[in-house]
Amino acid sequence: MAVENDSFVTEFILMGFKDQPELQLPLFFLFLVNYVITVVGNWSLINLICLNSHLHTPMYFFLFNLSFIDICYSSVFTPKMLTGFISESNFISFTGCMTQLFFLCFFVNAECYVLTAMAYDRYVAICKPLLYTATMSPQMCSMLMSGSYVMGFAGAMVHTGCMMRLIFCDSNIINHYMCDIFPLLQLSCSSTYVNELVMSGIVGTIVVVSGLIIFISYALIIFNILHISSTKGWFKAFSTCGSHIITVSLFYVCGLLTHVKSSPAGSVAQGKVFSVFCTNVVPMLNPLIYSLRNKDVKLAMKETLKRIIN
């Protein structure tokens, strides 16, 4: 991706957590362990889905992609963040910064749409079980997933393109551990009105569209569950949706808090704290949520361990 800009700034300095020098080493090991758990956990889930035929269903196809996105997303910024803990100055070139911003936006947007597709999948599974196989066909699943990546790519291109039109001529110190939108906007010497307008438009569209689809899906699911007479049926329906509800809640709540606190009207320091939870903790929790609450995944783990041992 060629990057051209009229800015005087050719590289940025990522401040990270340099304002707390006594915590540099503990934070380095903490985030290193977090990254290892994230990669190992999500990669293990991907392998389980690939190796066990009873997991070759639409639900686990989407979960496969969710785990893949979480690995890629964490790998975009974590290695650079870890470097900042053990080096005096954590430099990143202008091109590298724009590339990091592009992939951050791409994977965040894609994950949002994947979670939306998973909500639709749960709606069809519970409300239209007899039509599930026909509705959630391989072609339909591939189309939903391709659409998620295409929309993620389009949003990332718009965000990055708008950022590249800005001029950076004064300070090059980013008060963050990654090249995020709001910290970069605060460094610009030119007007950021268009960027903020585009940012609000894209984020608002994603939240409204995906949020509306998820809300309607679960409203119909709840309406359908209320007509189930048996307690066993209730429990099965809620257990089917429980992991996805937890994942969606974590993703949207921390994303909303990060957006509000990182905005020009909010505090960058507070936004940084919420970003840590959103970018580091949530991708680590996702495989745990789906593993600990899912009988199929537990069974796949047992079968896989038996194959390895035998």
mmCIF file of N, CA, C and O in Angstrom, residues 106-151:
data_model
loop_
_atom_site.group_PDB
_atom_site.id
_atom_site.type_symbol
_atom_site.label_atom_id
_atom_site.label_comp_id
_atom_site.label_asym_id
_atom_site.label_seq_id
_atom_site.Cartn_x
_atom_site.Cartn_y
_atom_site.Cartn_z
ATOM 1 N N PHE A 106 -9.489 -2.425 9.742
ATOM 2 C CA PHE A 106 -9.972 -3.555 8.943
ATOM 3 C C PHE A 106 -10.464 -4.697 9.828
ATOM 4 O O PHE A 106 -11.595 -5.181 9.668
ATOM 5 N N PHE A 107 -9.657 -5.105 10.802
ATOM 6 C CA PHE A 107 -10.027 -6.252 11.623
ATOM 7 C C PHE A 107 -11.128 -5.913 12.634
ATOM 8 O O PHE A 107 -11.973 -6.761 12.937
ATOM 9 N N VAL A 108 -11.149 -4.679 13.143
ATOM 10 C CA VAL A 108 -12.235 -4.284 14.057
ATOM 11 C C VAL A 108 -13.573 -4.270 13.319
ATOM 12 O O VAL A 108 -14.573 -4.808 13.811
ATOM 13 N N ASN A 109 -13.593 -3.658 12.134
ATOM 14 C CA ASN A 109 -14.830 -3.612 11.349
ATOM 15 C C ASN A 109 -15.281 -5.011 10.942
ATOM 16 O O ASN A 109 -16.476 -5.344 11.025
ATOM 17 N N ALA A 110 -14.323 -5.837 10.508
ATOM 18 C CA ALA A 110 -14.659 -7.199 10.081
ATOM 19 C C ALA A 110 -15.231 -8.002 11.239
ATOM 20 O O ALA A 110 -16.207 -8.748 11.074
ATOM 21 N N GLU A 111 -14.640 -7.862 12.440
ATOM 22 C CA GLU A 111 -15.140 -8.606 13.596
ATOM 23 C C GLU A 111 -16.564 -8.186 13.945
ATOM 24 O O GLU A 111 -17.393 -9.022 14.321
ATOM 25 N N CYS A 112 -16.850 -6.914 13.803
ATOM 26 C CA CYS A 112 -18.197 -6.417 14.077
ATOM 27 C C CYS A 112 -19.220 -7.092 13.166
ATOM 28 O O CYS A 112 -20.278 -7.540 13.610
ATOM 29 N N TYR A 113 -18.886 -7.202 11.881
ATOM 30 C CA TYR A 113 -19.808 -7.827 10.931
ATOM 31 C C TYR A 113 -19.890 -9.342 11.128
ATOM 32 O O TYR A 113 -20.951 -9.944 10.903
ATOM 33 N N VAL A 114 -18.789 -9.966 11.531
ATOM 34 C CA VAL A 114 -18.813 -11.408 11.806
ATOM 35 C C VAL A 114 -19.735 -11.701 12.987
ATOM 36 O O VAL A 114 -20.525 -12.653 12.963
ATOM 37 N N LEU A 115 -19.662 -10.885 14.033
ATOM 38 C CA LEU A 115 -20.549 -11.052 15.189
ATOM 39 C C LEU A 115 -22.013 -10.859 14.778
ATOM 40 O O LEU A 115 -22.908 -11.528 15.312
ATOM 41 N N THR A 116 -22.245 -9.964 13.823
ATOM 42 C CA THR A 116 -23.604 -9.757 13.316
ATOM 43 C C THR A 116 -24.092 -10.991 12.562
ATOM 44 O O THR A 116 -25.243 -11.424 12.726
ATOM 45 N N ALA A 117 -23.213 -11.565 11.738
ATOM 46 C CA ALA A 117 -23.564 -12.782 10.998
ATOM 47 C C ALA A 117 -23.844 -13.938 11.946
ATOM 48 O O ALA A 117 -24.747 -14.756 11.709
ATOM 49 N N MET A 118 -23.102 -13.996 13.050
ATOM 50 C CA MET A 118 -23.309 -15.052 14.045
ATOM 51 C C MET A 118 -24.666 -14.896 14.726
ATOM 52 O O MET A 118 -25.324 -15.882 15.058
ATOM 53 N N ALA A 119 -25.112 -13.658 14.932
ATOM 54 C CA ALA A 119 -26.439 -13.416 15.520
ATOM 55 C C ALA A 119 -27.526 -13.904 14.573
ATOM 56 O O ALA A 119 -28.506 -14.528 15.006
ATOM 57 N N TYR A 120 -27.367 -13.632 13.290
ATOM 58 C CA TYR A 120 -28.338 -14.106 12.302
ATOM 59 C C TYR A 120 -28.358 -15.637 12.258
ATOM 60 O O TYR A 120 -29.429 -16.258 12.159
ATOM 61 N N ASP A 121 -27.185 -16.249 12.369
ATOM 62 C CA ASP A 121 -27.085 -17.710 12.382
ATOM 63 C C ASP A 121 -27.844 -18.301 13.571
ATOM 64 O O ASP A 121 -28.558 -19.298 13.438
ATOM 65 N N ARG A 122 -27.718 -17.670 14.738
ATOM 66 C CA ARG A 122 -28.420 -18.159 15.936
ATOM 67 C C ARG A 122 -29.942 -17.982 15.779
ATOM 68 O O ARG A 122 -30.721 -18.827 16.238
ATOM 69 N N TYR A 123 -30.339 -16.891 15.129
ATOM 70 C CA TYR A 123 -31.771 -16.659 14.892
ATOM 71 C C TYR A 123 -32.358 -17.774 14.025
ATOM 72 O O TYR A 123 -33.422 -18.331 14.339
ATOM 73 N N VAL A 124 -31.674 -18.099 12.944
ATOM 74 C CA VAL A 124 -32.167 -19.145 12.043
ATOM 75 C C VAL A 124 -32.182 -20.497 12.757
ATOM 76 O O VAL A 124 -33.135 -21.273 12.624
ATOM 77 N N ALA A 125 -31.135 -20.785 13.553
ATOM 78 C CA ALA A 125 -31.026 -22.074 14.238
ATOM 79 C C ALA A 125 -32.163 -22.290 15.235
ATOM 80 O O ALA A 125 -32.680 -23.404 15.378
ATOM 81 N N ILE A 126 -32.581 -21.225 15.919
ATOM 82 C CA ILE A 126 -33.595 -21.358 16.976
ATOM 83 C C ILE A 126 -35.019 -21.123 16.449
ATOM 84 O O ILE A 126 -35.952 -21.840 16.811
ATOM 85 N N CYS A 127 -35.164 -20.130 15.598
ATOM 86 C CA CYS A 127 -36.507 -19.765 15.133
ATOM 87 C C CYS A 127 -36.957 -20.523 13.886
ATOM 88 O O CYS A 127 -38.153 -20.691 13.661
ATOM 89 N N LYS A 128 -36.005 -20.964 13.059
ATOM 90 C CA LYS A 128 -36.349 -21.697 11.841
ATOM 91 C C LYS A 128 -35.476 -22.946 11.718
ATOM 92 O O LYS A 128 -34.731 -23.101 10.734
ATOM 93 N N PRO A 129 -35.534 -23.844 12.709
ATOM 94 C CA PRO A 129 -34.648 -25.018 12.724
ATOM 95 C C PRO A 129 -34.809 -25.935 11.520
ATOM 96 O O PRO A 129 -33.831 -26.529 11.056
ATOM 97 N N LEU A 130 -36.031 -26.068 11.006
ATOM 98 C CA LEU A 130 -36.273 -26.964 9.871
ATOM 99 C C LEU A 130 -35.672 -26.419 8.572
ATOM 100 O O LEU A 130 -35.392 -27.188 7.636
ATOM 101 N N LEU A 131 -35.497 -25.093 8.520
ATOM 102 C CA LEU A 131 -34.930 -24.464 7.324
ATOM 103 C C LEU A 131 -33.456 -24.106 7.496
ATOM 104 O O LEU A 131 -32.855 -23.489 6.611
ATOM 105 N N TYR A 132 -32.883 -24.503 8.643
ATOM 106 C CA TYR A 132 -31.515 -24.077 8.984
ATOM 107 C C TYR A 132 -30.498 -24.525 7.935
ATOM 108 O O TYR A 132 -29.691 -23.728 7.449
ATOM 109 N N THR A 133 -30.522 -25.803 7.585
ATOM 110 C CA THR A 133 -29.546 -26.334 6.632
ATOM 111 C C THR A 133 -29.655 -25.645 5.282
ATOM 112 O O THR A 133 -28.634 -25.318 4.655
ATOM 113 N N ALA A 134 -30.879 -25.417 4.832
ATOM 114 C CA ALA A 134 -31.075 -24.777 3.526
ATOM 115 C C ALA A 134 -30.712 -23.289 3.567
ATOM 116 O O ALA A 134 -30.096 -22.761 2.634
ATOM 117 N N THR A 135 -31.092 -22.614 4.674
ATOM 118 C CA THR A 135 -30.830 -21.165 4.783
ATOM 119 C C THR A 135 -29.344 -20.879 4.973
ATOM 120 O O THR A 135 -28.764 -20.044 4.283
ATOM 121 N N MET A 136 -28.733 -21.577 5.930
ATOM 122 C CA MET A 136 -27.310 -21.354 6.216
ATOM 123 C C MET A 136 -26.468 -22.348 5.412
ATOM 124 O O MET A 136 -25.682 -23.130 5.951
ATOM 125 N N SER A 137 -26.634 -22.309 4.110
ATOM 126 C CA SER A 137 -25.876 -23.177 3.210
ATOM 127 C C SER A 137 -24.420 -22.703 3.143
ATOM 128 O O SER A 137 -24.107 -21.565 3.531
ATOM 129 N N PRO A 138 -23.518 -23.539 2.646
ATOM 130 C CA PRO A 138 -22.121 -23.105 2.489
ATOM 131 C C PRO A 138 -21.986 -21.832 1.658
ATOM 132 O O PRO A 138 -21.137 -20.988 1.953
ATOM 133 N N GLN A 139 -22.822 -21.704 0.635
ATOM 134 C CA GLN A 139 -22.773 -20.503 -0.204
ATOM 135 C C GLN A 139 -23.186 -19.262 0.594
ATOM 136 O O GLN A 139 -22.565 -18.193 0.463
ATOM 137 N N MET A 140 -24.246 -19.407 1.417
ATOM 138 C CA MET A 140 -24.716 -18.294 2.230
ATOM 139 C C MET A 140 -23.659 -17.899 3.262
ATOM 140 O O MET A 140 -23.399 -16.702 3.468
ATOM 141 N N CYS A 141 -23.053 -18.884 3.901
ATOM 142 C CA CYS A 141 -22.019 -18.601 4.907
ATOM 143 C C CYS A 141 -20.817 -17.913 4.270
ATOM 144 O O CYS A 141 -20.263 -16.952 4.832
ATOM 145 N N SER A 142 -20.413 -18.391 3.111
ATOM 146 C CA SER A 142 -19.284 -17.780 2.401
ATOM 147 C C SER A 142 -19.606 -16.349 1.997
ATOM 148 O O SER A 142 -18.752 -15.457 2.073
ATOM 149 N N MET A 143 -20.842 -16.113 1.575
ATOM 150 C CA MET A 143 -21.261 -14.768 1.179
ATOM 151 C C MET A 143 -21.246 -13.810 2.380
ATOM 152 O O MET A 143 -20.770 -12.676 2.277
ATOM 153 N N LEU A 144 -21.770 -14.278 3.529
ATOM 154 C CA LEU A 144 -21.774 -13.452 4.735
ATOM 155 C C LEU A 144 -20.359 -13.133 5.183
ATOM 156 O O LEU A 144 -20.054 -11.992 5.580
ATOM 157 N N MET A 145 -19.474 -14.133 5.108
ATOM 158 C CA MET A 145 -18.103 -13.910 5.556
ATOM 159 C C MET A 145 -17.350 -13.011 4.581
ATOM 160 O O MET A 145 -16.591 -12.120 4.997
ATOM 161 N N SER A 146 -17.551 -13.224 3.284
ATOM 162 C CA SER A 146 -16.904 -12.364 2.287
ATOM 163 C C SER A 146 -17.377 -10.923 2.448
ATOM 164 O O SER A 146 -16.578 -9.982 2.365
ATOM 165 N N GLY A 147 -18.675 -10.757 2.698
ATOM 166 C CA GLY A 147 -19.221 -9.425 2.920
ATOM 167 C C GLY A 147 -18.609 -8.751 4.137
ATOM 168 O O GLY A 147 -18.357 -7.542 4.125
ATOM 169 N N SER A 148 -18.364 -9.528 5.191
ATOM 170 C CA SER A 148 -17.753 -8.980 6.409
ATOM 171 C C SER A 148 -16.356 -8.440 6.124
ATOM 172 O O SER A 148 -16.003 -7.331 6.549
ATOM 173 N N TYR A 149 -15.575 -9.212 5.364
ATOM 174 C CA TYR A 149 -14.206 -8.779 5.043
ATOM 175 C C TYR A 149 -14.207 -7.603 4.062
ATOM 176 O O TYR A 149 -13.389 -6.690 4.185
ATOM 177 N N VAL A 150 -15.119 -7.625 3.105
ATOM 178 C CA VAL A 150 -15.192 -6.530 2.136
ATOM 179 C C VAL A 150 -15.595 -5.226 2.818
ATOM 180 O O VAL A 150 -14.997 -4.165 2.570
ATOM 181 N N MET A 151 -16.596 -5.288 3.704
ATOM 182 C CA MET A 151 -17.024 -4.092 4.435
ATOM 183 C C MET A 151 -15.927 -3.607 5.374
ATOM 184 O O MET A 151 -15.732 -2.396 5.541
#
